């Protein structure tokens, strides 16, 4: 039940084990009462609990919570898997996922769980049976959608391993949590239209595993049509990183009929695009308005600072933990808000 602790005894300096019997003797109760009191059971009076706890402190005795959890079948641990690009490392992970990781760990701690975090990328070294191996009570998967083998691996695990949750997963039958992408796109388009922009382009791929980008394009399309404006085909760019894709997309857009407003599916692409636009001598927000999505803190330091749509990160972490641990269905759309910076001019 409880872990024995060492304590020096006598002038000889010999050490002996302090046991629950010692605590019971000091507190004047039975050993079973010590066990129940230190386990926090309500059958023990507050006065007895305090007496037992005081005796345990005086003797240097402490409960081995890990052993107790193993006996109960619970680990009080949530495993968080961060998927990185193949051939990459933790330093190459999108800062958005670091923010989401922090929020998820904080949410787990608030519920009395510790977080076991792993970064995984290589197909031959993927692992995720934390629940079956009794290393965690639930598994949460976040990270880049560019690593399809990794996502396929964890989606396959979800079919026969309980208590898994995914951030932005591609299939509707999975336990996913996502930003309110339709509302976020609506906020972005509304802000650009308010600034006088009419030829607004969406930048980001709309096919493949990135379901969130598809939803953001759909929200963009609906918002444009609501204003009687033409929704353009999604613009994409080449590149291994989102930053590079943003730069590449700008090269393509600037070579044709130039838009006067840009809504990016993620901030990382928008930040790469801002650098490229500055190199081309295009004034943002004077010539071109730009809005991103993700709420990256680094956007506050870009030139100009990036206006963005930001999910409520704390709530996102809480939802992921809740979906992973709880059997009952809950709301899985994370509310978003527009963060005003200076990449869109003032409303006209």
Coordinates of C-alpha atoms in Angstrom, one line a residue:
X1 CA 0.0 0.0 0.0
X2 CA 2.6 2.5 1.0
X3 CA 6.3 2.7 0.4
X4 CA 8.6 2.2 3.3
X5 CA 11.1 4.9 3.9
X6 CA 14.6 4.8 5.4
X7 CA 15.4 6.7 8.5
X8 CA 18.5 6.8 10.7
X9 CA 18.1 5.2 14.1
X10 CA 20.3 5.3 17.2
X11 CA 23.8 6.5 17.7
X12 CA 25.2 3.8 15.5
X13 CA 23.8 5.5 12.4
X14 CA 22.1 2.3 11.3
X15 CA 19.2 2.7 9.1
X16 CA 15.9 0.9 9.4
X17 CA 12.6 0.9 7.5
X18 CA 9.8 3.1 8.7
X19 CA 6.6 1.2 8.1
X20 CA 2.9 1.9 8.4
X21 CA 3.1 0.0 11.8
X22 CA 5.4 2.8 13.1
X23 CA 3.0 5.5 11.9
X24 CA 0.0 3.6 13.5
X25 CA 1.9 3.3 16.8
X26 CA 2.8 7.0 16.8
X27 CA -0.7 8.1 15.9
X28 CA -2.4 5.6 18.2
X29 CA -4.5 4.0 15.5
X30 CA -4.5 0.7 13.5
X31 CA -2.4 0.1 10.4
X32 CA -5.6 -0.2 8.3
X33 CA -6.6 3.3 9.6
X34 CA -3.2 4.6 8.5
X35 CA -3.8 3.2 5.0
X36 CA -7.3 4.7 4.7
X37 CA -6.3 8.0 6.2
X38 CA -3.3 8.5 3.8
X39 CA -5.5 7.3 0.8
X40 CA -7.9 10.2 1.6
X41 CA -11.0 7.9 2.2
X42 CA -14.0 9.7 3.6
X43 CA -14.6 7.0 6.2
X44 CA -11.8 8.6 8.3
X45 CA -12.6 11.6 10.5
X46 CA -10.7 14.8 9.8
X47 CA -9.1 14.7 13.3
X48 CA -7.8 11.2 12.8
X49 CA -6.5 12.1 9.3
X50 CA -4.6 15.0 10.6
X51 CA -3.1 12.9 13.4
X52 CA -2.0 10.2 11.0
X53 CA -0.5 12.8 8.6
X54 CA 1.4 14.5 11.3
X55 CA 2.8 11.2 12.5
X56 CA 3.8 10.3 9.0
X57 CA 5.6 13.6 8.5
X58 CA 7.5 13.2 11.9
X59 CA 8.7 9.8 10.9
X60 CA 9.5 10.6 7.3
X61 CA 7.0 8.2 5.9
X62 CA 5.4 8.7 2.6
X63 CA 2.9 6.9 0.3
X64 CA 4.2 5.3 -2.8
X65 CA 1.5 6.7 -5.1
X66 CA 2.9 4.9 -8.2
X67 CA 2.5 1.5 -6.5
X68 CA -1.0 2.4 -5.4
X69 CA -1.9 3.5 -9.0
X70 CA -0.6 0.3 -10.5
X71 CA -2.7 -1.8 -8.1
X72 CA -5.8 0.3 -9.0
X73 CA -5.1 -0.1 -12.7
X74 CA -4.7 3.7 -13.2
X75 CA -1.5 5.5 -14.0
X76 CA -2.8 9.1 -13.6
X77 CA -0.8 9.8 -16.7
X78 CA -1.7 11.2 -20.1
X79 CA 0.6 10.4 -23.0
X80 CA 1.0 13.3 -25.5
X81 CA 2.5 12.3 -28.9
X82 CA 3.9 15.2 -31.0
X83 CA 4.4 14.1 -34.6
X84 CA 7.3 15.7 -36.4
X85 CA 8.4 15.6 -40.0
X86 CA 10.3 12.5 -41.2
X87 CA 14.0 13.2 -40.9
X88 CA 13.3 16.2 -38.7
X89 CA 13.6 16.8 -35.0
X90 CA 11.8 18.7 -32.2
X91 CA 13.3 22.0 -33.3
X92 CA 11.4 21.8 -36.6
X93 CA 8.0 21.4 -35.0
X94 CA 5.5 24.2 -35.8
X95 CA 5.4 26.6 -32.8
X96 CA 1.6 26.3 -32.8
X97 CA 2.0 22.7 -31.6
X98 CA 4.4 23.7 -28.8
X99 CA 1.7 26.1 -27.6
X100 CA -0.9 23.4 -27.9
X101 CA 1.4 21.0 -26.1
X102 CA 1.8 23.4 -23.2
X103 CA -1.9 23.9 -22.9
X104 CA -2.6 20.2 -23.0
X105 CA 0.0 19.4 -20.3
X106 CA -1.5 22.2 -18.1
X107 CA -5.0 20.8 -18.6
X108 CA -3.8 17.3 -17.6
X109 CA -2.2 18.7 -14.5
X110 CA -5.3 20.5 -13.5
X111 CA -7.1 17.2 -13.5
X112 CA -4.4 15.5 -11.4
X113 CA -2.6 13.8 -14.3
X114 CA 1.0 14.0 -15.3
X115 CA 2.0 14.2 -18.9
X116 CA 4.3 11.8 -20.7
X117 CA 5.5 13.6 -23.9
X118 CA 7.1 12.0 -26.9
X119 CA 8.2 13.4 -30.2
X120 CA 7.9 10.8 -33.0
X121 CA 8.7 11.0 -36.7
X122 CA 10.4 8.0 -38.2
X123 CA 8.1 5.1 -39.5
X124 CA 10.3 2.4 -38.1
X125 CA 10.3 3.9 -34.6
X126 CA 6.6 4.8 -34.0
X127 CA 5.0 3.6 -30.8
X128 CA 1.7 4.4 -29.1
X129 CA 0.2 1.5 -27.1
X130 CA 0.6 3.4 -23.9
X131 CA -2.8 2.4 -22.6
X132 CA -2.4 -1.3 -23.3
X133 CA 1.0 -1.3 -21.7
X134 CA -0.4 0.6 -18.7
X135 CA 2.0 3.5 -19.1
X136 CA -0.9 6.0 -19.5
X137 CA -4.6 6.2 -19.2
X138 CA -5.1 8.1 -22.4
X139 CA -3.2 9.2 -25.5
X140 CA -3.4 12.6 -27.3
X141 CA -1.9 13.0 -30.7
X142 CA -0.9 16.4 -32.2
X143 CA 1.7 17.6 -34.7
X144 CA 2.3 18.0 -38.4
X145 CA -0.1 16.5 -40.9
X146 CA 2.8 16.2 -43.4
X147 CA 3.9 13.0 -41.8
X148 CA 1.2 10.7 -43.2
X149 CA 2.8 7.4 -42.1
X150 CA 2.8 8.6 -38.5
X151 CA -0.9 9.7 -38.6
X152 CA -1.9 6.4 -40.3
X153 CA -0.1 4.5 -37.6
X154 CA -1.9 6.3 -34.7
X155 CA -5.3 6.3 -36.5
X156 CA -4.9 2.5 -36.8
X157 CA -4.2 2.2 -33.1
X158 CA -7.3 4.2 -32.3
X159 CA -9.4 1.4 -33.9
X160 CA -8.5 -1.0 -31.1
X161 CA -7.1 1.1 -28.3
X162 CA -9.4 3.2 -26.2
X163 CA -8.9 6.7 -24.9
X164 CA -7.3 8.4 -27.8
X165 CA -7.8 12.0 -29.0
X166 CA -6.4 13.8 -32.0
X167 CA -5.9 17.5 -32.8
X168 CA -7.4 18.2 -36.3
X169 CA -7.6 14.5 -37.4
X170 CA -8.7 13.9 -41.0
X171 CA -11.5 11.4 -40.4
X172 CA -14.8 12.3 -38.8
X173 CA -15.2 9.0 -37.0
X174 CA -12.1 9.7 -34.8
X175 CA -12.0 11.5 -31.5
X176 CA -10.9 14.8 -32.8
X177 CA -10.7 18.3 -31.5
X178 CA -10.4 21.3 -33.9
X179 CA -10.6 25.1 -34.0
X180 CA -13.9 26.6 -35.1
X181 CA -12.5 26.9 -38.6
X182 CA -15.6 28.2 -40.3
X183 CA -16.0 31.0 -37.7
X184 CA -12.3 31.8 -37.9
X185 CA -12.4 32.2 -41.7
X186 CA -15.5 34.4 -41.4
X187 CA -13.7 36.7 -39.0
X188 CA -10.7 36.9 -41.3
X189 CA -12.7 37.7 -44.4
X190 CA -14.9 40.2 -42.5
X191 CA -11.8 42.1 -41.4
X192 CA -10.3 42.3 -44.9
X193 CA -13.6 43.4 -46.4
X194 CA -14.0 46.1 -43.7
X195 CA -10.6 47.4 -44.8
X196 CA -11.8 47.8 -48.3
X197 CA -10.4 44.6 -49.8
X198 CA -12.4 42.9 -52.5
X199 CA -10.1 40.5 -54.4
X200 CA -9.2 38.3 -51.5
X201 CA -7.2 35.1 -52.0
X202 CA -7.0 32.0 -49.7
X203 CA -3.6 30.4 -49.3
X204 CA -3.3 26.8 -48.2
X205 CA -3.9 23.3 -49.6
X206 CA -7.5 22.0 -49.5
X207 CA -6.8 18.4 -50.3
X208 CA -5.2 15.6 -48.3
X209 CA -5.0 15.0 -44.6
X210 CA -5.2 18.6 -43.4
X211 CA -8.9 18.7 -42.7
X212 CA -8.6 22.0 -40.8
X213 CA -7.4 23.8 -44.0
X214 CA -10.3 22.5 -45.9
X215 CA -12.7 23.9 -43.4
X216 CA -11.0 27.2 -43.4
X217 CA -11.3 27.4 -47.2
X218 CA -15.0 26.5 -46.9
X219 CA -15.5 29.3 -44.4
X220 CA -13.6 31.7 -46.7
X221 CA -15.8 30.7 -49.6
X222 CA -19.0 31.2 -47.7
X223 CA -18.0 34.6 -46.3
X224 CA -16.9 35.8 -49.7
X225 CA -20.2 34.8 -51.3
X226 CA -22.1 36.4 -48.4
X227 CA -20.6 39.7 -49.5
X228 CA -21.2 39.1 -53.2
X229 CA -17.5 38.6 -53.9
X230 CA -15.8 35.9 -55.9
X231 CA -14.1 33.1 -54.0
X232 CA -10.8 32.3 -55.8
X233 CA -9.4 28.8 -56.0
X234 CA -7.0 28.1 -53.1
X235 CA -3.5 29.2 -53.8
X236 CA -0.7 26.8 -52.8
X237 CA 3.1 26.8 -52.8
X238 CA 5.9 24.3 -52.9
X239 CA 8.3 23.7 -50.0
X240 CA 9.1 21.3 -47.2
X241 CA 8.1 23.9 -44.5
X242 CA 5.1 26.1 -44.2
X243 CA 7.4 29.2 -44.3
X244 CA 8.7 28.0 -47.7
X245 CA 5.2 27.3 -48.9
X246 CA 4.1 30.8 -48.1
X247 CA 7.0 32.3 -50.0
X248 CA 6.3 30.0 -53.0
X249 CA 2.6 30.8 -53.0
X250 CA 3.5 34.5 -53.2
X251 CA 5.6 34.0 -56.3
X252 CA 2.7 32.4 -58.0
X253 CA 0.1 34.9 -56.9
X254 CA 2.2 38.0 -57.8
X255 CA 2.9 36.6 -61.3
X256 CA -0.7 36.8 -62.3
X257 CA -3.7 39.0 -61.4
X258 CA -2.7 40.2 -58.1
X259 CA -5.1 40.0 -55.1
X260 CA -5.5 42.9 -52.7
X261 CA -6.1 40.8 -49.6
X262 CA -4.7 37.4 -48.4
X263 CA -6.1 35.0 -45.9
X264 CA -3.6 32.3 -44.9
X265 CA -4.6 28.9 -43.6
X266 CA -1.8 29.1 -41.0
X267 CA 0.5 31.8 -39.5
X268 CA 3.7 30.0 -40.5
X269 CA 2.8 30.4 -44.2
X270 CA 1.8 34.0 -43.6
X271 CA 5.1 34.8 -42.0
X272 CA 7.1 33.4 -44.9
X273 CA 4.9 35.4 -47.3
X274 CA 5.4 38.7 -45.4
X275 CA 9.2 38.3 -45.8
X276 CA 8.8 37.7 -49.5
X277 CA 6.4 40.6 -50.0
X278 CA 8.9 42.9 -48.2
X279 CA 11.7 41.7 -50.5
X280 CA 9.4 42.5 -53.5
X281 CA 8.8 46.0 -52.2
X282 CA 5.1 45.4 -51.7
X283 CA 3.7 47.4 -48.8
X284 CA 1.6 45.6 -46.2
X285 CA -1.0 46.7 -45.2
X286 CA -1.0 49.6 -47.7
X287 CA -1.0 47.6 -50.9
X288 CA -2.0 44.2 -49.6
X289 CA -3.9 43.1 -46.4
X290 CA -2.8 39.9 -44.7
X291 CA -4.6 37.8 -42.1
X292 CA -3.2 34.5 -40.7
X293 CA -4.7 31.7 -38.6
X294 CA -3.2 30.0 -35.4
X295 CA -2.3 32.9 -33.1
X296 CA 1.5 32.4 -33.1
X297 CA 3.3 34.6 -30.7
X298 CA 6.0 35.2 -33.2
X299 CA 3.5 37.0 -35.4
X300 CA 3.7 39.9 -33.0
X301 CA 7.3 40.5 -34.0
X302 CA 6.9 40.1 -37.8
X303 CA 7.1 43.2 -40.2
X304 CA 4.4 44.3 -40.0
X305 CA 3.0 42.4 -37.0
X306 CA 0.6 39.8 -38.2
X307 CA -3.2 40.0 -37.7
X308 CA -4.4 36.5 -37.0
X309 CA -7.2 34.3 -35.9
X310 CA -6.3 32.6 -32.6
X311 CA -8.0 29.6 -30.9
X312 CA -8.5 29.6 -27.2
X313 CA -5.4 27.5 -26.4
X314 CA -6.3 26.8 -22.8
X315 CA -9.7 25.5 -23.8
X316 CA -8.1 23.5 -26.6
X317 CA -6.0 21.6 -24.1
X318 CA -8.9 21.0 -21.8
X319 CA -11.0 19.6 -24.7
X320 CA -8.2 17.3 -25.8
X321 CA -7.8 15.9 -22.3
X322 CA -11.5 15.6 -21.8
X323 CA -12.1 13.8 -25.1
X324 CA -9.2 11.4 -24.3
X325 CA -10.3 10.6 -20.8
X326 CA -14.0 10.9 -20.7
X327 CA -16.5 8.6 -22.3
X328 CA -19.3 11.1 -22.6
X329 CA -19.4 13.3 -25.8
X330 CA -18.4 17.0 -25.3
X331 CA -18.1 20.1 -27.5
X332 CA -15.0 19.6 -29.7
X333 CA -14.9 22.9 -31.5
X334 CA -12.5 25.4 -30.0
X335 CA -13.7 29.0 -30.0
X336 CA -11.5 31.5 -31.9
X337 CA -11.0 35.3 -31.9
X338 CA -9.4 37.9 -34.1
X339 CA -6.1 39.2 -32.8
X340 CA -5.6 42.7 -34.3
X341 CA -2.1 43.7 -35.1
X342 CA -1.0 45.8 -38.1
X343 CA -1.0 43.7 -41.3
X344 CA -4.5 44.9 -42.3
X345 CA -5.3 48.6 -42.6
X346 CA -8.0 50.3 -40.5
X347 CA -11.6 49.8 -41.6
X348 CA -12.9 52.2 -44.2

